[in-house]
Short mmCIF file of C-alpha atoms in Angstrom, two decimals:
data_model
loop_
_atom_site.label_atom_id
_atom_site.label_comp_id
_atom_site.label_asym_id
_atom_site.label_seq_id
_atom_site.Cartn_x
_atom_site.Cartn_y
_atom_site.Cartn_z
CA UNK D 1 18.70 -1.64 50.08
CA UNK D 2 18.93 -5.51 50.66
CA UNK D 3 16.18 -6.79 52.81
CA UNK D 4 16.98 -9.45 55.50
CA UNK D 5 13.96 -11.36 56.41
CA UNK D 6 14.40 -13.90 59.27
CA UNK D 7 12.32 -16.42 60.53
CA UNK D 8 10.91 -17.59 63.11
CA UNK D 9 10.37 -14.17 65.13
CA UNK D 10 10.31 -16.25 68.27
CA UNK D 11 10.41 -20.23 69.13
CA UNK D 12 10.01 -22.61 72.07
CA UNK D 13 12.92 -25.01 72.80
CA UNK D 14 14.02 -27.06 75.71
CA UNK D 15 17.63 -27.49 76.49
CA UNK D 16 19.11 -30.16 74.33
CA UNK D 17 16.86 -29.39 71.29
CA UNK D 18 18.52 -28.66 67.80
CA UNK D 19 17.21 -24.96 66.94
CA UNK D 20 17.29 -23.49 63.47
CA UNK D 21 16.96 -19.98 62.47
CA UNK D 22 17.01 -18.68 58.99
CA UNK D 23 17.46 -15.64 56.82
CA UNK D 24 16.68 -15.03 53.40
CA UNK D 25 18.14 -11.89 51.69
CA UNK D 26 16.50 -10.04 48.83
CA UNK D 27 19.56 -10.13 46.67
CA UNK D 28 22.89 -12.28 46.79
CA UNK D 29 25.17 -11.15 49.28
CA UNK D 30 28.23 -13.39 48.48
CA UNK D 31 28.35 -15.42 51.93
CA UNK D 32 28.48 -11.62 53.59
CA UNK D 33 26.24 -12.55 56.23
CA UNK D 34 26.90 -12.98 59.88
CA UNK D 35 24.92 -13.92 63.25
CA UNK D 36 25.15 -12.31 66.54
CA UNK D 37 23.50 -13.51 69.65
CA UNK D 38 22.21 -10.49 72.26
CA UNK D 39 21.02 -11.43 75.94
CA UNK D 40 18.67 -8.86 77.68
CA UNK D 41 20.52 -5.58 78.78
CA UNK D 42 23.77 -6.45 76.85
CA UNK D 43 25.43 -5.64 73.68
CA UNK D 44 25.34 -8.42 70.71
CA UNK D 45 27.86 -10.50 70.47
CA UNK D 46 29.24 -12.08 66.83
CA UNK D 47 29.00 -15.70 66.67
CA UNK D 48 29.31 -16.52 63.00
CA UNK D 49 30.69 -14.26 59.91
CA UNK D 50 30.88 -15.15 56.36
CA UNK D 51 27.83 -17.54 56.50
CA UNK D 52 29.78 -20.27 58.11
CA UNK D 53 32.92 -19.20 59.86
CA UNK D 54 32.94 -19.44 63.73
CA UNK D 55 34.66 -17.17 65.65
CA UNK D 56 37.17 -18.12 67.91
CA UNK D 57 36.00 -19.01 71.30
CA UNK D 58 32.19 -19.78 70.30
CA UNK D 59 31.16 -23.39 71.19
CA UNK D 60 31.03 -25.70 67.85
CA UNK D 61 27.19 -26.41 68.91
CA UNK D 62 26.56 -23.37 66.39
CA UNK D 63 27.15 -23.69 63.02
CA UNK D 64 26.14 -21.48 59.96
CA UNK D 65 25.42 -22.39 56.52
CA UNK D 66 24.23 -21.03 52.97
CA UNK D 67 22.48 -21.95 49.97
CA UNK D 68 21.92 -18.91 47.46
CA UNK D 69 20.19 -16.39 49.36
CA UNK D 70 18.86 -18.49 52.27
CA UNK D 71 21.25 -18.54 55.05
CA UNK D 72 20.66 -20.86 58.32
CA UNK D 73 22.14 -20.86 61.78
CA UNK D 74 21.91 -24.14 63.55
CA UNK D 75 22.12 -24.57 67.30
CA UNK D 76 23.05 -28.02 68.20
CA UNK D 77 22.03 -29.54 71.95
CA UNK D 78 20.82 -25.96 73.05
CA UNK D 79 21.98 -24.89 76.41
CA UNK D 80 20.40 -22.69 78.99
CA UNK D 81 23.07 -20.08 78.16
CA UNK D 82 21.63 -19.97 74.30
CA UNK D 83 18.39 -18.37 75.58
CA UNK D 84 18.78 -15.12 73.98
CA UNK D 85 17.67 -13.06 70.83
CA UNK D 86 19.62 -13.81 67.42
CA UNK D 87 20.08 -11.56 64.63
CA UNK D 88 21.35 -12.20 61.38
CA UNK D 89 23.06 -9.25 58.96
CA UNK D 90 24.47 -8.45 55.59
CA UNK D 91 27.52 -6.99 55.00
CA UNK D 92 27.55 -7.12 51.21
CA UNK D 93 26.61 -3.52 50.66
CA UNK D 94 25.70 -0.66 52.40
CA UNK D 95 23.35 0.13 54.13
CA UNK D 96 23.93 -2.90 56.15
CA UNK D 97 21.02 -4.39 57.37
CA UNK D 98 19.70 -6.67 60.06
CA UNK D 99 17.09 -9.49 60.38
CA UNK D 100 14.22 -8.99 62.33
CA UNK D 101 15.46 -10.89 65.24
CA UNK D 102 14.34 -14.54 66.44
CA UNK D 103 14.07 -15.03 70.25
CA UNK D 104 14.80 -18.27 71.43
CA UNK D 105 12.82 -19.05 74.73
CA UNK D 106 12.48 -21.86 77.14
CA UNK D 107 9.61 -23.91 76.68
CA UNK V 1 41.76 -6.79 76.07
CA UNK V 2 39.69 -4.86 73.31
CA UNK V 3 37.38 -2.38 75.10
CA UNK V 4 34.76 0.00 73.64
CA UNK V 5 33.08 2.30 75.97
CA UNK V 6 30.62 5.01 74.48
CA UNK V 7 29.27 8.17 76.25
CA UNK V 8 27.63 11.25 75.87
CA UNK V 9 23.84 9.87 75.61
CA UNK V 10 21.05 11.41 77.53
CA UNK V 11 17.96 13.45 77.08
CA UNK V 12 17.70 15.66 74.30
CA UNK V 13 14.95 17.84 72.88
CA UNK V 14 13.17 16.96 69.51
CA UNK V 15 15.56 19.13 66.93
CA UNK V 16 18.48 19.41 69.14
CA UNK V 17 21.58 17.95 68.94
CA UNK V 18 24.23 15.17 70.61
CA UNK V 19 27.62 13.76 70.15
CA UNK V 20 28.56 10.40 71.00
CA UNK V 21 31.89 9.13 71.75
CA UNK V 22 33.54 5.75 71.75
CA UNK V 23 36.99 5.34 73.58
CA UNK V 24 38.65 2.44 71.97
CA UNK V 25 41.68 0.44 73.73
CA UNK V 26 43.15 -2.82 73.52
CA UNK V 27 43.93 -2.99 69.89
CA UNK V 28 45.64 -0.86 66.88
CA UNK V 29 42.75 1.59 66.60
CA UNK V 30 43.78 2.99 63.14
CA UNK V 31 43.65 -0.17 61.80
CA UNK V 32 40.05 -0.99 61.69
CA UNK V 33 36.82 0.34 60.58
CA UNK V 34 34.28 1.30 63.07
CA UNK V 35 30.32 1.33 63.09
CA UNK V 36 27.76 2.90 65.07
CA UNK V 37 24.36 0.22 65.76
CA UNK V 38 21.42 1.55 67.36
CA UNK V 39 18.30 -0.34 69.27
CA UNK V 40 15.29 1.39 70.25
CA UNK V 41 13.69 0.62 73.14
CA UNK V 42 12.29 -3.25 72.81
CA UNK V 43 12.98 -3.17 69.25
CA UNK V 44 16.01 -4.97 66.77
CA UNK V 45 18.84 -3.66 65.61
CA UNK V 46 19.76 -0.91 63.22
CA UNK V 47 23.04 -0.46 61.45
CA UNK V 48 23.48 3.75 61.48
CA UNK V 49 27.09 4.60 60.08
CA UNK V 50 31.11 3.23 59.28
CA UNK V 51 34.38 4.75 58.51
CA UNK V 52 36.94 3.41 57.17
CA UNK V 53 40.38 3.26 59.63
CA UNK V 54 41.87 6.41 58.20
CA UNK V 55 38.62 8.41 58.02
CA UNK V 56 38.46 8.83 54.25
CA UNK V 57 35.29 6.57 53.27
CA UNK V 58 31.91 6.96 55.28
CA UNK V 59 28.38 5.29 55.03
CA UNK V 60 25.09 6.16 56.20
CA UNK V 61 21.64 4.74 56.79
CA UNK V 62 19.21 6.43 54.83
CA UNK V 63 17.33 7.03 57.99
CA UNK V 64 20.15 9.30 59.43
CA UNK V 65 21.90 10.45 56.33
CA UNK V 66 22.33 14.91 56.03
CA UNK V 67 21.82 14.98 60.13
CA UNK V 68 24.18 12.19 61.29
CA UNK V 69 28.07 12.63 61.01
CA UNK V 70 30.32 10.10 61.71
CA UNK V 71 33.87 10.76 62.81
CA UNK V 72 37.09 9.47 63.88
CA UNK V 73 40.57 10.95 65.85
CA UNK V 74 42.96 8.06 65.35
CA UNK V 75 45.60 10.26 67.81
CA UNK V 76 42.81 10.04 70.61
CA UNK V 77 41.62 6.17 69.33
CA UNK V 78 38.19 7.78 69.84
CA UNK V 79 35.12 7.92 67.36
CA UNK V 80 32.49 10.18 67.47
CA UNK V 81 28.67 10.34 65.96
CA UNK V 82 27.42 13.79 65.60
CA UNK V 83 23.89 13.85 65.88
CA UNK V 84 21.70 16.59 64.50
CA UNK V 85 18.13 17.36 63.71
CA UNK V 86 17.23 14.80 66.46
CA UNK V 87 13.50 13.07 66.28
CA UNK V 88 12.02 11.09 68.57
CA UNK V 89 12.42 8.24 66.24
CA UNK V 90 16.22 8.24 66.78
CA UNK V 91 15.35 7.63 70.60
CA UNK V 92 17.65 4.40 71.02
CA UNK V 93 20.76 2.75 72.67
CA UNK V 94 23.90 3.51 70.64
CA UNK V 95 26.54 0.93 70.07
CA UNK V 96 29.88 1.50 68.59
CA UNK V 97 31.61 -1.59 67.05
CA UNK V 98 34.79 -2.79 65.66
CA UNK V 99 35.20 -4.36 62.28
CA UNK V 100 38.26 -5.76 60.54
CA UNK V 101 37.21 -5.21 57.35
CA UNK V 102 34.04 -2.52 57.25
CA UNK V 103 31.59 -5.62 57.36
CA UNK V 104 31.20 -7.64 60.37
CA UNK V 105 31.65 -6.49 63.99
CA UNK V 106 33.60 -8.32 66.13
CA UNK V 107 33.82 -6.34 69.22
CA UNK V 108 30.67 -4.08 70.57
CA UNK V 109 30.57 -1.10 73.54
CA UNK V 110 28.06 -1.64 76.09
CA UNK V 111 26.12 1.18 74.58
CA UNK V 112 24.79 4.92 75.67
CA UNK V 113 21.28 5.99 75.62
CA UNK V 114 19.83 8.64 73.53
CA UNK V 115 16.46 9.88 74.62
CA UNK V 116 14.82 12.66 72.24
CA UNK V 117 11.65 13.75 74.14
CA UNK V 118 10.01 17.37 74.86
#
């Protein structure tokens, strides 16, 4: 199975900050890495698929990048509505696997 | 508007069975793969299973293989998850999700809670 290691598990940031979340996969996933946002009591929402393709309607302050087996979600100029938990997921091969999540909290 | 509505969750004893349903609308159901993803209380997301658009291909997480069965009825636009031999560790909110190519999940339902306890 492909392991997905996500870091950090939590972070504190202020409105306007730039935030970076990283996922590392245990083997290549050929860009099949996706990012989701989840708010308390709600279903996850897809932000980015294919490592860097922003879903239509998602603000452009969100971006994704990859370098080998390292993937990064960047949120530029954090907004109040961005405080949530973020998950990465590899969909290169089954079993599909998620990272452990990163909770972004208000500083 | 895409809608996915799960139902069938509840309290069940260890070793028991439950069948979850996911009613889909707002898109051509028989064109898409569908998934089940679960989340134990206070924990992260865990992918459970997926099924191809025509039902010809299914995959499962090791943790549920041999106990859970995913199926679909394209005439009824409904996805199912038959859960047998339930264990306490299966307690979670179960989400169904739509998927263009069997990969990323572009729409999710609101979830249904399954609690396995005596």
